[in-house]
Amino acid sequence: IILTNQVHSNIVSYVDKNFYKDISSDAMITNRKDILLGILTADCAPIVVLGKKYFGIIHAGWKGLINGIIENTIMKFNSLGETENDLDVFVGPHLSMDSFEVKKDFVDNIRKKVRNYENFIVSKRQKKNFDFTGLIESKLIDLKITNYDISRENTFTNPEKFFSHRYCYVNKIKNCGRQISLVGINNN
């Protein structure tokens, strides 16, 4: 199992035989059949990408998302010869809009990086929420990815099933765990 030091970036690592195991990135791609790629999440979105010859995994937090982690990963797949039609994308459970309340500084960050940012900031009862799922889907559509599936499970409202950093913070739980998401290719 290969894990990367996740830093909420837009950096994609290619894992080959000379891969340096102590690397910082938020996505990995390989065609090696002898390993699994893994990421840890607790509200961020785990995204698995399967191509015809390569596979990868993305840790998409809001910072990486607005700075291009999905775009950079798909561009890396393209550089390896995989087209958008070759790719199947699966987005796992993550923080949903109803639980993703944000403040003005967050909105200012989104405004600088996301065109049509107002489509992803929803005002409810004098509060603002971020449509994390909506922005992920919008980016996949913009990249011409047609084969995708996005989980609608909210990590925050399912503490018996998932770890949620926000749930732990709100409920003053000191040690929040993480889910691990893994992807690999069968040797057969």
C-alpha positions as a Markdown table, in Angstrom:
| # | Residue | x | y | z |
|---|---|---|---|---|
| 1 | Ile | 0.0 | 0.0 | 0.0 |
| 2 | Ile | 1.4 | 3.4 | -1.0 |
| 3 | Leu | 0.2 | 6.4 | 0.9 |
| 4 | Thr | 1.3 | 10.0 | 0.2 |
| 5 | Asn | 1.8 | 12.8 | 2.7 |
| 6 | Gln | -1.4 | 14.8 | 1.9 |
| 7 | Val | -0.9 | 18.5 | 2.0 |
| 8 | His | -4.1 | 19.9 | 0.5 |
| 9 | Ser | -2.3 | 20.7 | -2.8 |
| 10 | Asn | -2.8 | 20.3 | -6.5 |
| 11 | Ile | 0.3 | 18.0 | -6.8 |
| 12 | Val | 0.0 | 14.7 | -8.6 |
| 13 | Ser | 2.6 | 11.9 | -8.2 |
| 14 | Tyr | 3.4 | 9.2 | -10.7 |
| 15 | Val | 4.2 | 6.0 | -8.9 |
| 16 | Asp | 6.7 | 3.9 | -10.9 |
| 17 | Lys | 9.4 | 1.4 | -9.8 |
| 18 | Asn | 11.7 | 4.3 | -8.7 |
| 19 | Phe | 8.9 | 6.0 | -6.6 |
| 20 | Tyr | 10.2 | 7.8 | -3.5 |
| 21 | Lys | 7.8 | 6.7 | -0.8 |
| 22 | Asp | 8.1 | 9.8 | 1.4 |
| 23 | Ile | 6.5 | 12.3 | -1.0 |
| 24 | Ser | 3.9 | 15.0 | -0.5 |
| 25 | Ser | 1.0 | 15.2 | -3.0 |
| 26 | Asp | -2.7 | 14.8 | -3.1 |
| 27 | Ala | -3.1 | 12.5 | -6.0 |
| 28 | Met | -1.2 | 9.4 | -7.3 |
| 29 | Ile | -1.3 | 7.5 | -10.6 |
| 30 | Thr | 0.3 | 4.2 | -11.6 |
| 31 | Asn | -0.1 | 1.2 | -13.7 |
| 32 | Arg | 1.7 | -1.1 | -11.3 |
| 33 | Lys | -0.3 | -4.3 | -10.5 |
| 34 | Asp | 1.8 | -5.1 | -7.4 |
| 35 | Ile | 0.6 | -2.2 | -5.2 |
| 36 | Leu | -2.5 | -0.4 | -3.9 |
| 37 | Leu | -2.7 | 3.4 | -3.9 |
| 38 | Gly | -4.3 | 4.9 | -0.8 |
| 39 | Ile | -5.5 | 8.2 | 0.7 |
| 40 | Leu | -6.9 | 9.2 | 4.1 |
| 41 | Thr | -10.0 | 11.3 | 4.5 |
| 42 | Ala | -12.3 | 12.7 | 7.2 |
| 43 | Asp | -14.6 | 15.1 | 5.2 |
| 44 | Cys | -12.5 | 15.6 | 2.1 |
| 45 | Ala | -13.6 | 13.6 | -1.0 |
| 46 | Pro | -11.7 | 10.4 | -1.9 |
| 47 | Ile | -11.8 | 10.1 | -5.7 |
| 48 | Val | -10.8 | 6.9 | -7.6 |
| 49 | Val | -9.9 | 7.2 | -11.3 |
| 50 | Leu | -9.7 | 4.0 | -13.4 |
| 51 | Gly | -8.4 | 4.1 | -16.9 |
| 52 | Lys | -7.6 | 1.4 | -19.5 |
| 53 | Lys | -4.0 | 1.1 | -18.5 |
| 54 | Tyr | -3.6 | 3.4 | -15.4 |
| 55 | Phe | -5.4 | 4.0 | -12.2 |
| 56 | Gly | -5.2 | 6.7 | -9.6 |
| 57 | Ile | -6.6 | 8.2 | -6.4 |
| 58 | Ile | -7.2 | 11.8 | -5.4 |
| 59 | His | -7.5 | 13.4 | -2.0 |
| 60 | Ala | -9.8 | 16.4 | -2.7 |
| 61 | Gly | -10.2 | 18.8 | 0.1 |
| 62 | Trp | -11.6 | 22.3 | -0.7 |
| 63 | Lys | -8.1 | 23.8 | -1.1 |
| 64 | Gly | -6.9 | 21.2 | -3.5 |
| 65 | Leu | -10.2 | 21.3 | -5.3 |
| 66 | Ile | -10.2 | 25.1 | -6.0 |
| 67 | Asn | -6.5 | 24.9 | -6.9 |
| 68 | Gly | -6.9 | 22.2 | -9.6 |
| 69 | Ile | -6.2 | 18.8 | -8.1 |
| 70 | Ile | -8.8 | 17.1 | -10.3 |
| 71 | Glu | -7.7 | 19.0 | -13.4 |
| 72 | Asn | -4.0 | 18.2 | -12.8 |
| 73 | Thr | -4.8 | 14.5 | -12.2 |
| 74 | Ile | -6.9 | 14.2 | -15.4 |
| 75 | Met | -4.2 | 16.0 | -17.4 |
| 76 | Lys | -1.6 | 13.5 | -16.1 |
| 77 | Phe | -3.8 | 10.6 | -17.2 |
| 78 | Asn | -4.1 | 12.4 | -20.6 |
| 79 | Ser | -0.3 | 12.7 | -20.8 |
| 80 | Leu | -0.1 | 8.9 | -20.2 |
| 81 | Gly | -2.4 | 8.3 | -23.2 |
| 82 | Glu | -5.7 | 7.9 | -21.4 |
| 83 | Thr | -8.6 | 10.0 | -22.9 |
| 84 | Glu | -11.6 | 11.3 | -21.0 |
| 85 | Asn | -13.6 | 8.5 | -22.5 |
| 86 | Asp | -11.2 | 5.9 | -21.0 |
| 87 | Leu | -11.7 | 7.1 | -17.5 |
| 88 | Asp | -14.2 | 6.0 | -14.9 |
| 89 | Val | -14.4 | 8.3 | -11.8 |
| 90 | Phe | -15.8 | 7.4 | -8.4 |
| 91 | Val | -16.2 | 10.0 | -5.7 |
| 92 | Gly | -16.6 | 8.6 | -2.2 |
| 93 | Pro | -18.4 | 10.0 | 0.9 |
| 94 | His | -17.5 | 13.5 | 1.9 |
| 95 | Leu | -18.8 | 16.6 | 3.6 |
| 96 | Ser | -22.2 | 17.6 | 2.1 |
| 97 | Met | -23.5 | 21.1 | 1.5 |
| 98 | Asp | -25.9 | 21.0 | 4.4 |
| 99 | Ser | -23.0 | 20.4 | 6.8 |
| 100 | Phe | -20.4 | 22.7 | 5.0 |
| 101 | Glu | -21.1 | 26.1 | 6.6 |
| 102 | Val | -18.6 | 28.7 | 5.6 |
| 103 | Lys | -17.6 | 32.3 | 6.6 |
| 104 | Lys | -16.7 | 35.3 | 4.5 |
| 105 | Asp | -13.0 | 34.5 | 4.3 |
| 106 | Phe | -13.8 | 31.1 | 2.7 |
| 107 | Val | -16.1 | 32.8 | 0.2 |
| 108 | Asp | -13.3 | 35.3 | -0.6 |
| 109 | Asn | -10.9 | 32.4 | -1.3 |
| 110 | Ile | -13.5 | 30.7 | -3.6 |
| 111 | Arg | -14.3 | 33.9 | -5.4 |
| 112 | Lys | -10.6 | 34.3 | -6.4 |
| 113 | Lys | -10.2 | 30.7 | -7.8 |
| 114 | Val | -13.6 | 29.5 | -9.1 |
| 115 | Arg | -15.5 | 31.0 | -12.0 |
| 116 | Asn | -19.2 | 31.2 | -11.2 |
| 117 | Tyr | -18.3 | 30.7 | -7.6 |
| 118 | Glu | -21.7 | 32.0 | -6.6 |
| 119 | Asn | -23.3 | 28.8 | -8.0 |
| 120 | Phe | -21.5 | 26.9 | -5.2 |
| 121 | Ile | -22.2 | 29.2 | -2.2 |
| 122 | Val | -25.8 | 28.8 | -0.9 |
| 123 | Ser | -27.3 | 31.2 | 1.6 |
| 124 | Lys | -29.7 | 29.8 | 4.1 |
| 125 | Arg | -31.1 | 31.5 | 7.2 |
| 126 | Gln | -28.3 | 34.1 | 7.3 |
| 127 | Lys | -25.7 | 31.4 | 6.9 |
| 128 | Lys | -23.6 | 30.4 | 3.9 |
| 129 | Asn | -22.9 | 26.8 | 2.8 |
| 130 | Phe | -20.5 | 25.5 | 0.3 |
| 131 | Asp | -21.7 | 23.0 | -2.3 |
| 132 | Phe | -18.6 | 20.8 | -2.3 |
| 133 | Thr | -20.3 | 18.0 | -4.2 |
| 134 | Gly | -21.6 | 20.5 | -6.8 |
| 135 | Leu | -18.1 | 21.9 | -7.5 |
| 136 | Ile | -16.6 | 18.4 | -7.8 |
| 137 | Glu | -19.3 | 17.5 | -10.4 |
| 138 | Ser | -18.9 | 20.7 | -12.2 |
| 139 | Lys | -15.2 | 20.2 | -12.6 |
| 140 | Leu | -15.7 | 16.6 | -13.9 |
| 141 | Ile | -18.2 | 17.9 | -16.5 |
| 142 | Asp | -15.9 | 20.7 | -17.5 |
| 143 | Leu | -13.2 | 18.1 | -18.1 |
| 144 | Lys | -15.6 | 16.1 | -20.3 |
| 145 | Ile | -15.7 | 13.1 | -17.9 |
| 146 | Thr | -18.9 | 11.3 | -18.6 |
| 147 | Asn | -18.4 | 8.1 | -16.6 |
| 148 | Tyr | -18.6 | 9.2 | -13.0 |
| 149 | Asp | -20.5 | 8.4 | -9.9 |
| 150 | Ile | -20.6 | 10.6 | -6.8 |
| 151 | Ser | -21.6 | 9.4 | -3.4 |
| 152 | Arg | -24.3 | 11.5 | -1.7 |
| 153 | Glu | -23.4 | 10.2 | 1.8 |
| 154 | Asn | -22.5 | 13.0 | 4.2 |
| 155 | Thr | -19.5 | 12.2 | 6.5 |
| 156 | Phe | -20.7 | 14.7 | 9.1 |
| 157 | Thr | -24.2 | 13.3 | 9.6 |
| 158 | Asn | -23.0 | 9.6 | 9.6 |
| 159 | Pro | -20.6 | 9.5 | 12.6 |
| 160 | Glu | -21.3 | 5.8 | 13.1 |
| 161 | Lys | -20.1 | 5.0 | 9.6 |
| 162 | Phe | -17.5 | 7.7 | 8.8 |
| 163 | Phe | -14.9 | 9.8 | 10.5 |
| 164 | Ser | -15.6 | 13.5 | 10.1 |
| 165 | His | -13.1 | 16.2 | 11.1 |
| 166 | Arg | -16.0 | 18.8 | 11.4 |
| 167 | Tyr | -18.1 | 16.5 | 13.5 |
| 168 | Cys | -15.2 | 16.0 | 15.9 |
| 169 | Tyr | -14.5 | 19.7 | 16.0 |
| 170 | Val | -18.2 | 20.6 | 16.7 |
| 171 | Asn | -18.6 | 17.9 | 19.3 |
| 172 | Lys | -15.2 | 18.6 | 20.9 |
| 173 | Ile | -13.8 | 15.2 | 20.2 |
| 174 | Lys | -10.0 | 15.4 | 20.5 |
| 175 | Asn | -8.9 | 12.5 | 18.3 |
| 176 | Cys | -10.6 | 12.2 | 14.9 |
| 177 | Gly | -9.8 | 9.1 | 12.9 |
| 178 | Arg | -9.6 | 8.8 | 9.1 |
| 179 | Gln | -11.1 | 6.6 | 6.4 |
| 180 | Ile | -8.7 | 4.9 | 4.1 |
| 181 | Ser | -9.6 | 4.6 | 0.4 |
| 182 | Leu | -7.6 | 2.1 | -1.7 |
| 183 | Val | -7.4 | 1.4 | -5.4 |
| 184 | Gly | -5.5 | -1.3 | -7.3 |
| 185 | Ile | -5.7 | -3.6 | -10.3 |
| 186 | Asn | -6.1 | -7.3 | -10.1 |
| 187 | Asn | -3.1 | -9.3 | -11.3 |
| 188 | Asn | -5.3 | -11.8 | -13.3 |
